[in-house]
CSV table of C-alpha atoms in Angstrom, one decimal:
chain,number,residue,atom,x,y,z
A,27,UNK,CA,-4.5,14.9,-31.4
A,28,UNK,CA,-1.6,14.7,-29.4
A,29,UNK,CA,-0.9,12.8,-25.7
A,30,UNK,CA,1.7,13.2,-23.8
A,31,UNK,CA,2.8,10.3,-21.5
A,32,UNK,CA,4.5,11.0,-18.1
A,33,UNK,CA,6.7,8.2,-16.2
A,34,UNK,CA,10.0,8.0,-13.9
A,35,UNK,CA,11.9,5.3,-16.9
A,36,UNK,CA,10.5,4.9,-20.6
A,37,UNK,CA,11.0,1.4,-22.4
A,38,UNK,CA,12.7,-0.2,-19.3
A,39,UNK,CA,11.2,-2.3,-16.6
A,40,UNK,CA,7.3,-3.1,-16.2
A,41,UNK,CA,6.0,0.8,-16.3
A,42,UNK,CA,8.5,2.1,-19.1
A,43,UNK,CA,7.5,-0.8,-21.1
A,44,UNK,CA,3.8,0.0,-20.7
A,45,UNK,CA,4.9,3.8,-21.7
A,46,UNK,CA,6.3,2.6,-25.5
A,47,UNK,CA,3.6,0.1,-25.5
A,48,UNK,CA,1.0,2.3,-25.9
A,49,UNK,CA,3.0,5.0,-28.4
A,50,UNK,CA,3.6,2.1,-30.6
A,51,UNK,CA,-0.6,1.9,-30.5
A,52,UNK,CA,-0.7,5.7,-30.9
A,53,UNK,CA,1.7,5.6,-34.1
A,54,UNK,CA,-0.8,3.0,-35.5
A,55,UNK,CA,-4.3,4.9,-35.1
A,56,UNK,CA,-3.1,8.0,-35.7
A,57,UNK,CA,-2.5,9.7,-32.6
A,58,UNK,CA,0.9,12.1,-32.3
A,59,UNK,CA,2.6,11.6,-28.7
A,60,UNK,CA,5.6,12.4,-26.7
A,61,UNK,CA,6.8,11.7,-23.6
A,62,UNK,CA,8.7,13.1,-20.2
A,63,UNK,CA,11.0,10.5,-18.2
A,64,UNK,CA,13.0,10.8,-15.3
A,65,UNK,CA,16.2,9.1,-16.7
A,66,UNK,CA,17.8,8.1,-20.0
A,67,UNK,CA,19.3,9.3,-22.8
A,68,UNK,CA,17.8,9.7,-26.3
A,69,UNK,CA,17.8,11.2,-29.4
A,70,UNK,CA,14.3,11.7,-30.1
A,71,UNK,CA,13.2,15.2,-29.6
A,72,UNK,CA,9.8,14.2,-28.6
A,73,UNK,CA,11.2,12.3,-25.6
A,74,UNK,CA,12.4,14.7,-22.6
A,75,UNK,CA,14.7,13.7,-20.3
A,76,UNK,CA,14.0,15.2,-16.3
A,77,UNK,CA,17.3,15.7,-15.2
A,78,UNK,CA,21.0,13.9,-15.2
A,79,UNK,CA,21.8,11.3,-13.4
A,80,UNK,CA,23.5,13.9,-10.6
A,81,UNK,CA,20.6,16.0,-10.2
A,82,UNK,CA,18.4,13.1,-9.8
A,83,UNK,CA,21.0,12.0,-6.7
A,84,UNK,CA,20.7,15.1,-5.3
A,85,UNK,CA,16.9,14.9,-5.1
A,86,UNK,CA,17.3,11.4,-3.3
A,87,UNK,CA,19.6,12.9,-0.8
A,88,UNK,CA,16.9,15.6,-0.3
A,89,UNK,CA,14.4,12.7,-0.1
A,90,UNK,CA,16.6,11.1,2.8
A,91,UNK,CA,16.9,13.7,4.6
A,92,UNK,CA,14.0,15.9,4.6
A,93,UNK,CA,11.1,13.0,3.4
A,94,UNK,CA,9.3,15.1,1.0
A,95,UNK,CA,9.5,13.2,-1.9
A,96,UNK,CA,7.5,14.1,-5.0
A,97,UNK,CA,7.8,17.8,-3.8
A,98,UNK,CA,11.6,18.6,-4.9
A,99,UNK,CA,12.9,18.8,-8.4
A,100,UNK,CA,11.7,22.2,-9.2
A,101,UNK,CA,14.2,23.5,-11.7
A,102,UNK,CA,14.1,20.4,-13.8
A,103,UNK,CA,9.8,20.6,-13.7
A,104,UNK,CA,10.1,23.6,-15.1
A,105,UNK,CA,12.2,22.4,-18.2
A,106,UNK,CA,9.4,19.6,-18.5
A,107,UNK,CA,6.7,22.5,-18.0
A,108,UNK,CA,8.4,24.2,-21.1
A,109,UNK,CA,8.3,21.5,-23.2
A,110,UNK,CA,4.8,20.8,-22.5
A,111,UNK,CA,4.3,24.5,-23.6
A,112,UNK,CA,6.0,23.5,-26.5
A,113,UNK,CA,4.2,20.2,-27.2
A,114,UNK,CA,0.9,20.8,-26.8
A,115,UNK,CA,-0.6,17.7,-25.8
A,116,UNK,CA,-4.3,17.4,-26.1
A,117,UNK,CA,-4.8,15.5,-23.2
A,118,UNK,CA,-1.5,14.0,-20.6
A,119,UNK,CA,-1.3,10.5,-19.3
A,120,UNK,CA,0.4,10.3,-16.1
A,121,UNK,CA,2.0,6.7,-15.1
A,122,UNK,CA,4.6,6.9,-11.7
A,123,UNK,CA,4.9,10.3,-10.4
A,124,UNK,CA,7.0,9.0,-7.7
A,125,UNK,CA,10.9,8.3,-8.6
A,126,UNK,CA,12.6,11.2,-7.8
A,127,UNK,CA,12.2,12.8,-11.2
A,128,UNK,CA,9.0,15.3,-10.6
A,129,UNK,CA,7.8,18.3,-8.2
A,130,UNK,CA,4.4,17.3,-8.0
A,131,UNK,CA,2.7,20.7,-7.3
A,132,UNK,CA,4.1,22.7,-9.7
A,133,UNK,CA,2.4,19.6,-12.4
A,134,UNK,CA,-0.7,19.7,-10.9
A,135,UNK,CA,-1.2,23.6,-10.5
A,136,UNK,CA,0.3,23.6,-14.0
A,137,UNK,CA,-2.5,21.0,-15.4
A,138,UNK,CA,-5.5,22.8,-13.4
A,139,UNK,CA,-4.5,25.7,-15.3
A,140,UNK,CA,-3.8,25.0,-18.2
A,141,UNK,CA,-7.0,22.6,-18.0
A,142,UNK,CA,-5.8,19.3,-20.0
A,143,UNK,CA,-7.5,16.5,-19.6
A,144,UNK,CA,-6.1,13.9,-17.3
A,145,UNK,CA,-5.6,9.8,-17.5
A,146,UNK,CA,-3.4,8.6,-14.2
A,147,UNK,CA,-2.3,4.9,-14.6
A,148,UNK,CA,-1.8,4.2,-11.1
A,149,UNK,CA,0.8,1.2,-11.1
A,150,UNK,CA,0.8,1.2,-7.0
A,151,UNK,CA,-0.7,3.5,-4.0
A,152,UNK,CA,1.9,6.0,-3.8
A,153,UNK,CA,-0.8,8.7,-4.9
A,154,UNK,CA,-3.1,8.2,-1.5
A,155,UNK,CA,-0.6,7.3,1.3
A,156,UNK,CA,1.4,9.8,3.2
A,157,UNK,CA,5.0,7.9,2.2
A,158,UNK,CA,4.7,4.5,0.7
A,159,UNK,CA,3.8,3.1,-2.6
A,160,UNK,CA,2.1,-0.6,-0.9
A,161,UNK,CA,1.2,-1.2,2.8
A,162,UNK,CA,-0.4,-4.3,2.2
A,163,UNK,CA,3.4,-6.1,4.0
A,164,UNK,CA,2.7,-4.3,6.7
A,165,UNK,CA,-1.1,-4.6,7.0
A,166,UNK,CA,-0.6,-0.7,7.5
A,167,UNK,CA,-4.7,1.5,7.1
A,168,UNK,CA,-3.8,4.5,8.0
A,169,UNK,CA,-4.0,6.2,4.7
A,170,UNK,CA,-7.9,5.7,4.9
A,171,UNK,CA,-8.6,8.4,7.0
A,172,UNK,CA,-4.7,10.0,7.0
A,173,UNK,CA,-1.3,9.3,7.7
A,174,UNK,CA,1.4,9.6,10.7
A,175,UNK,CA,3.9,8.1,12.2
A,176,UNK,CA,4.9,6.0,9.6
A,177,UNK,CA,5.9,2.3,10.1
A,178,UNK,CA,7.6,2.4,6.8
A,179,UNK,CA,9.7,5.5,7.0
A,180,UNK,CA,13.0,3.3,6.1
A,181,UNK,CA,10.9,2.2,2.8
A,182,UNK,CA,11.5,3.7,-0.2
A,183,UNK,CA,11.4,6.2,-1.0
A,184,UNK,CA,13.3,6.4,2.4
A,185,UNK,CA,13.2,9.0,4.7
A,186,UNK,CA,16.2,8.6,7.5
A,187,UNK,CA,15.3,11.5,9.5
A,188,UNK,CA,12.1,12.7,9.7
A,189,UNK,CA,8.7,11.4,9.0
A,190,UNK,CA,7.0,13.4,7.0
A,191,UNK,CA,3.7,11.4,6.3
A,192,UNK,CA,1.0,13.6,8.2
A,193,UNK,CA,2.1,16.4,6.0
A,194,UNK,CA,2.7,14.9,3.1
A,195,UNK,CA,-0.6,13.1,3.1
A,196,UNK,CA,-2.4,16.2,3.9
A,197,UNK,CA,-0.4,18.0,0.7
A,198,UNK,CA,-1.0,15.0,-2.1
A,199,UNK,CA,-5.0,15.1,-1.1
A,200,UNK,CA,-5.4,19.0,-1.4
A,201,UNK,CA,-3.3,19.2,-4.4
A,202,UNK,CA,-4.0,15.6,-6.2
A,203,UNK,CA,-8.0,16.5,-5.3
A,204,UNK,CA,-7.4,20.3,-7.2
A,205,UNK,CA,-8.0,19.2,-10.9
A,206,UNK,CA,-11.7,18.3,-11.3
A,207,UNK,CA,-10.5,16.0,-14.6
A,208,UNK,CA,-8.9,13.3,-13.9
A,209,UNK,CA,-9.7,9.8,-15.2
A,210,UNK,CA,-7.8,6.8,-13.4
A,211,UNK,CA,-6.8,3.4,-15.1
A,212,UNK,CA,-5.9,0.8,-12.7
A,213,UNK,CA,-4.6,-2.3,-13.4
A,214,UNK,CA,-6.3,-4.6,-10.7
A,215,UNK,CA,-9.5,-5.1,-9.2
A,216,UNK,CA,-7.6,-5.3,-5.9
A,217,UNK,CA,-6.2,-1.7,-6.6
A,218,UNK,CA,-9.6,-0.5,-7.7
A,219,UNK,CA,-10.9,-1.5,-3.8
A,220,UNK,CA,-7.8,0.5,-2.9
A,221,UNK,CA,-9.0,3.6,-4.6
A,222,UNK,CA,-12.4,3.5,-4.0
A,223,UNK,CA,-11.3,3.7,-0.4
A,224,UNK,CA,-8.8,6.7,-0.6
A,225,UNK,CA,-9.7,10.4,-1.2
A,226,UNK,CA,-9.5,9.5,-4.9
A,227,UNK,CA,-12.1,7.5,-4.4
A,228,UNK,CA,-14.6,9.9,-5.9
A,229,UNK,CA,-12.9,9.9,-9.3
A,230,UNK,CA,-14.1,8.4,-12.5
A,231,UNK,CA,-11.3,5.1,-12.7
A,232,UNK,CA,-11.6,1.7,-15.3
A,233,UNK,CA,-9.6,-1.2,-14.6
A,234,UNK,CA,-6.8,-1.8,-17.6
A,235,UNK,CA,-4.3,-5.1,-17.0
A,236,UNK,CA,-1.1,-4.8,-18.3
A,237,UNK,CA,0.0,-6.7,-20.9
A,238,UNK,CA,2.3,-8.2,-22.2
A,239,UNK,CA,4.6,-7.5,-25.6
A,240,UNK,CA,4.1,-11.0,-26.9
A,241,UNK,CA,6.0,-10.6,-30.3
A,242,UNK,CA,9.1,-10.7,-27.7
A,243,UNK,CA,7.7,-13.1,-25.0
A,244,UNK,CA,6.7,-16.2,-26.4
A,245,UNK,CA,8.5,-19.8,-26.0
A,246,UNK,CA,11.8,-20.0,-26.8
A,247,UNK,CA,14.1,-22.8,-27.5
A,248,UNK,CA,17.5,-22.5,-25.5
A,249,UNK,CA,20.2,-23.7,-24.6
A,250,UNK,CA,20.3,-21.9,-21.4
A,251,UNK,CA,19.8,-25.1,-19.1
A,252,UNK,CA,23.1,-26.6,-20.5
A,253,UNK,CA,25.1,-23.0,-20.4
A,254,UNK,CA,24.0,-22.9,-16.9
A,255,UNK,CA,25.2,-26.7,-15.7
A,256,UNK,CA,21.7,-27.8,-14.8
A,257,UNK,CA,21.2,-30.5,-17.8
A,258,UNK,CA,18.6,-32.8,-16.4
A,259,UNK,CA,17.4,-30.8,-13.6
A,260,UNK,CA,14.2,-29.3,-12.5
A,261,UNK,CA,14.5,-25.4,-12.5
A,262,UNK,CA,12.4,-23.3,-10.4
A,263,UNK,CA,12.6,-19.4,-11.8
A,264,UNK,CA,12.5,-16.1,-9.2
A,265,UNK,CA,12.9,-12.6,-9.7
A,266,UNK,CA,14.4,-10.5,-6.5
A,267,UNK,CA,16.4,-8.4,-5.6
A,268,UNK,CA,17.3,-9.9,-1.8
A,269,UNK,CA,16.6,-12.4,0.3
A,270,UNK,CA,14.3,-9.8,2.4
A,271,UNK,CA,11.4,-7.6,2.5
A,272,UNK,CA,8.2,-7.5,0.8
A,273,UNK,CA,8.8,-9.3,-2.3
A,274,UNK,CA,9.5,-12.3,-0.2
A,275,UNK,CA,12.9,-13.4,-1.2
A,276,UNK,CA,13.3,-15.3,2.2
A,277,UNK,CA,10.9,-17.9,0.4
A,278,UNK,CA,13.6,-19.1,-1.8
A,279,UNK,CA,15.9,-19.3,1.0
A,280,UNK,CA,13.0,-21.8,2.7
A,281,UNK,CA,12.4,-23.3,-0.6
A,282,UNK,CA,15.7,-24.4,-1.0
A,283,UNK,CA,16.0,-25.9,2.3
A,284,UNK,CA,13.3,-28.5,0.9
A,285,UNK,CA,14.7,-29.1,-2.5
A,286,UNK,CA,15.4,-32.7,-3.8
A,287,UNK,CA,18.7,-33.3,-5.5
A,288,UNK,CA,17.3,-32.8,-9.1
A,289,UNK,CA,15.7,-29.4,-8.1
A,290,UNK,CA,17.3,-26.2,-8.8
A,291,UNK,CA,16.7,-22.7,-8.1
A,292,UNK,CA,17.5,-19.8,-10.5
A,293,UNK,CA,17.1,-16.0,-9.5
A,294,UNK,CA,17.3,-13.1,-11.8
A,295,UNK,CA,18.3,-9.6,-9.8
A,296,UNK,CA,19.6,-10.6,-6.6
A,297,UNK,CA,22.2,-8.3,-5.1
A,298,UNK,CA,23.5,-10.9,-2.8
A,299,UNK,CA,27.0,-11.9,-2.0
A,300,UNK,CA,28.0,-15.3,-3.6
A,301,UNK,CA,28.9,-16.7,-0.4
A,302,UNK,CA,25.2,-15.8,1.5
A,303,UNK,CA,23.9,-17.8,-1.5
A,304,UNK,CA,22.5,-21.6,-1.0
A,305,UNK,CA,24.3,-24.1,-3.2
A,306,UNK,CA,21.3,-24.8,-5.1
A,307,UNK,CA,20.5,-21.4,-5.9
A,308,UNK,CA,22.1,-20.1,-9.0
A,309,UNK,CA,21.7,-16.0,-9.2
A,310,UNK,CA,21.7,-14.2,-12.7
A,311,UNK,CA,22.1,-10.3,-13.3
A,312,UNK,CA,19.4,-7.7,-14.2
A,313,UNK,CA,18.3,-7.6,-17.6
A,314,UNK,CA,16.6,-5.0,-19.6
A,315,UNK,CA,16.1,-7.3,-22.6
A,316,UNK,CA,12.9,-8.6,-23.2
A,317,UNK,CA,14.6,-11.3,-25.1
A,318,UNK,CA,17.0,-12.6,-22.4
A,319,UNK,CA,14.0,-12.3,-20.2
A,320,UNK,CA,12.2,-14.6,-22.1
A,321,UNK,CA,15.1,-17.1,-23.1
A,322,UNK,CA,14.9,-17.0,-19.1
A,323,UNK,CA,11.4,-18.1,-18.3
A,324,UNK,CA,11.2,-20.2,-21.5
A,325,UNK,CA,14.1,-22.8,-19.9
A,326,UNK,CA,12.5,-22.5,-16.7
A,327,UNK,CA,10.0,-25.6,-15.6
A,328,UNK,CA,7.9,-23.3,-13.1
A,329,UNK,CA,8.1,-19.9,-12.1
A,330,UNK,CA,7.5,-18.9,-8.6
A,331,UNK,CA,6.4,-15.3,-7.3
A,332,UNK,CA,7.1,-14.8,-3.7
A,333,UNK,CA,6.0,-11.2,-3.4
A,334,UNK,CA,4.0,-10.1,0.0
A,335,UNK,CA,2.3,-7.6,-1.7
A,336,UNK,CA,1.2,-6.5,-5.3
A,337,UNK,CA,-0.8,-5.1,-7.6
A,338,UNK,CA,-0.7,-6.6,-10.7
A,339,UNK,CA,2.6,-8.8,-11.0
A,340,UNK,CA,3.7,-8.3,-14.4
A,341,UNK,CA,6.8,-11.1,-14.1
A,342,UNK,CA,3.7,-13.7,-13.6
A,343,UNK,CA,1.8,-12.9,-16.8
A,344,UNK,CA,5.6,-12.5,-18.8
A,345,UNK,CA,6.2,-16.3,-17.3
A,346,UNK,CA,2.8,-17.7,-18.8
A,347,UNK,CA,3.2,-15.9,-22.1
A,348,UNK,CA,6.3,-17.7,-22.4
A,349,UNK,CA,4.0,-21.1,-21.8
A,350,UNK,CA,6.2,-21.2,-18.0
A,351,UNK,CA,3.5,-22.1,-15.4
A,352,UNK,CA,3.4,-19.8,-12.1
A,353,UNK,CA,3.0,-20.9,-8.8
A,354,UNK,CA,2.4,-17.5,-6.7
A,355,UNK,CA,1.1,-16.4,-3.7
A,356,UNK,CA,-2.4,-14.7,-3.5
A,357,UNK,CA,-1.0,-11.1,-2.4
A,358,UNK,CA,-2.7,-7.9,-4.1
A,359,UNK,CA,-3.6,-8.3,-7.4
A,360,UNK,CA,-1.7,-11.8,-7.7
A,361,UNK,CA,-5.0,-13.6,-8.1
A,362,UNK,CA,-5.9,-12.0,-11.4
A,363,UNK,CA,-3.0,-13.5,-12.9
A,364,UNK,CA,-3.2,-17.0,-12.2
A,365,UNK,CA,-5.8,-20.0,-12.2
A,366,UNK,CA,-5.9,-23.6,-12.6
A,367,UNK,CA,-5.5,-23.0,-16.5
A,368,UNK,CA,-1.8,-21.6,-16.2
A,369,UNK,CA,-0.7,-22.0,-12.9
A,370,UNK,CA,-1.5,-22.5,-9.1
A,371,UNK,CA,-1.9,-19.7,-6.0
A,372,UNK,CA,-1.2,-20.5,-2.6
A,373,UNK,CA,-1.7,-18.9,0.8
A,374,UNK,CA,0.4,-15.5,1.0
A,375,UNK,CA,3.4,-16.6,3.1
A,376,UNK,CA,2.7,-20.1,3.4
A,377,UNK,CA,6.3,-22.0,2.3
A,378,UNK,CA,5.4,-25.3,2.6
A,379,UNK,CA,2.1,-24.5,0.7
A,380,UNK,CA,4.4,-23.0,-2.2
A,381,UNK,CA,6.8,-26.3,-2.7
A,382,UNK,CA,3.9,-28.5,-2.3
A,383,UNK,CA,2.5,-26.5,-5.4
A,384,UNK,CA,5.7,-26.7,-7.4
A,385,UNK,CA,5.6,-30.6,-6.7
A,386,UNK,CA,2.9,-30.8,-8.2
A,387,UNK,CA,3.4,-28.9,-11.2
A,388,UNK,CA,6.9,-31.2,-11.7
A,389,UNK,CA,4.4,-34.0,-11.3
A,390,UNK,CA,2.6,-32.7,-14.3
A,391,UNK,CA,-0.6,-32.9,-12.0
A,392,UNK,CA,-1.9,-29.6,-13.7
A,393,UNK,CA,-3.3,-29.9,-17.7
A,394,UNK,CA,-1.7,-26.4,-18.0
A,395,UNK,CA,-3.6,-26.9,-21.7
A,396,UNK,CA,-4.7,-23.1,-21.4
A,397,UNK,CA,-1.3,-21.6,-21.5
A,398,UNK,CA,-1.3,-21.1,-25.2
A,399,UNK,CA,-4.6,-19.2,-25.2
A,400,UNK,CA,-4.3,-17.1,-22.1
A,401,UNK,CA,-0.9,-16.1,-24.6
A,402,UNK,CA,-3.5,-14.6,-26.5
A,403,UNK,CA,-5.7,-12.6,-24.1
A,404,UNK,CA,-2.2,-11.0,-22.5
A,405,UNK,CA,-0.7,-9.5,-25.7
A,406,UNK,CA,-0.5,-6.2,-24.9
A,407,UNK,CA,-2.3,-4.8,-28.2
A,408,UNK,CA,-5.3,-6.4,-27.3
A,409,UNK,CA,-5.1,-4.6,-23.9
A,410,UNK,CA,-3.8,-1.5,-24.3
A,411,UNK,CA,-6.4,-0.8,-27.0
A,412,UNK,CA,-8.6,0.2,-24.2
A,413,UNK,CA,-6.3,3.3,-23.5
A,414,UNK,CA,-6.9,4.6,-27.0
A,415,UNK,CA,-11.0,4.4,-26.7
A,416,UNK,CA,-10.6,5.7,-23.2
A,417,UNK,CA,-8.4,8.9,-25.1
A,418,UNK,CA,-11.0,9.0,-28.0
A,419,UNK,CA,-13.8,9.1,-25.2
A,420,UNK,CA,-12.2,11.5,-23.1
A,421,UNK,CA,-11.4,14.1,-26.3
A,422,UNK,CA,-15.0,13.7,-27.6
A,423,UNK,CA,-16.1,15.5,-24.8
């Protein structure tokens, strides 16, 4: 038996991660697989590649002006459409269709067709709104009953021009609604309510968490606190990209406002100019590697997730694997992360509520005695078994 696996990256970031996850799972029980991604570049035959890099710009530009996203790309869906002639997977698991990388209806018309069996891992909500992947920043319910006029036109994947949510809504529930077998995974009980809600609501759907690859996250003795100048201090751990928006970076700015002397802020990802950047805050660049990543969370003393909406956040579960406690707010799926065993939630948006928590984890308030064996319940083996029995159950039938 053969599954194909469908995702805008493949080994990189939460969702490409998840991708090579579950092949290494397939390799083990006997399962052939291959894969299509938006971007890379590799060697291995079973792994297609959408489009180069220029082609995929060109589809953004599209996207920005026109604001059909998901419904461009047509000659490089073909290519993948070929290869899936080629490949012959017994049944195709779909992760992020959004990215850029796919025309949507030419997939879909192709699976009802071709009738494969279909498992859609739904990683966010891009699949039942009109334009955006999460609305919960916005407190946006339109795409219950349909969407227009869009308050996040700007958002990615952003539309300058023209706001094409009415139409686009009206598409993705005609053509997503078209294949009769479809099995959803979600990984949240919060994104489950979602779903039930939507026009996919009807759909057979099981809740799968992410996990985590453990045999890279795990604690980590480093040096890191000394390379970085902050011997002695209390370091408090982020990941964003800015100090805006809906992941809540304006929380560190807040945070930092309130820091004692010995209290130090770290960021991984931010884009920011040095000079917009507190003097307690201490920004390091992207990283792919797991094992940077972990060296990361491992010298941290607490890691804090600011986000304003989510629906499962992966960084919090990488943080407690690496025996880091989290101190998040309860937005989307955040709760399902964290309890009193590993961490603390606090009200979404609430910044005084947040150092208050971190206080009291550099206090030592909290036992935190379950971080080792909430390790165990994360590794991403134990969890991602589930997609192979969902596989075996769907190709028994």
């Amino acid at each position: 038996m053969k599954i194909l696996q469908i995702n805008s990256v493949y080994g990189i970031r939460s969702t490409g991660r998840i991708v090579t996850a579950i092949e290494k799972l397939l390799d083990e029980t006997g399962f052939e697989h291959c894969a299509i991604t938006g971007e890379g570049d590799f060697s291995d035959p079973h792994v297609h590649v959408m489009s180069g890099r220029l082609y995929q710009k060109a589809n953004i530009l599209l996207t920005r002006i026109f604001g059909r996203h998901g419904f461009y790309n047509k000659w490089a869906t073909k290519r993948a459409l070929k290869f899936i002639d080629r490949e012959k997977p017994d049944l195709i698991h779909l992760h992020n269709l959004h990215g850029h990388y796919i025309n949507a209806p030419l997939l879909f018309n192709y699976i009802r067709e071709k009738k494969i069996p279909l498992v859609w891992s739904l990683h966010d909500c891009w699949a039942f709104t009109g334009h955006c992947p999460h609305f919960d920043y916005i407190g946006c319910e339109k795409w219950k009953t349909g969407c227009y006029d869009c308050p996040q036109q700007k958002g990615y994947p952003v539309s300058l021009f023209f706001d094409r949510s009415e139409k686009n809504y009206r598409e993705k529930k005609a053509l997503f609604t078209s294949v009769p077998d479809i099995h959803f995974v979600l990984a949240s009980k919060w994104l489950q309510s979602k779903v039930k809600e939507s026009f996919l609501g009807n759909y057979p759907s099981c809740i799968i968490m992410n996990g985590v690859d453990t045999s890279a996250f795990y604690p980590r003795v480093t040096n890191l606190k000394e390379e970085l100048g902050l011997s002695g201090k209390f370091v408090i751990m982020g990941i964003i990209r800015e100090f805006s928006g809906p992941k809540g970076g304006e929380f560190f700015l807040k945070l930092s406002e309130m820091l004692k002397e010995d209290e130090y802020i770290v960021l991984v990802s931010l884009e920011e100019k040095p000079e917009n950047i507190p003097p307690n805050i201490t920004a390091l660049p992207r990283t792919d590697s797991k094992e940077k990543l972990a060296e990361i969370y491992s010298m941290a003393d607490v890691f804090v997730n600011t986000t304003l909406q989510e629906t499962l956040p992966t960084v919090n579960t990488e943080a407690i694997c690496c025996n880091t406690p989290v101190v998040s707010f309860d937005s989307g799926g955040c709760g399902e992360t964290v309890d009193e065993t590993c961490g603390i939630l606090v009200p979404r948006g609430d910044a005084q509520a947040l150092y208050n928590a971190v206080q009291r984890v550099k206090r030592g308030e909290l036992s935190m005695e379950g971080l080792p064996t909430r390790r165990e319940t994360l590794d991403n083996g134990a969890r991602f078994c589930a997609h192979i029995d969902l596989y075996k159950q769907i190709l028994s039938k």
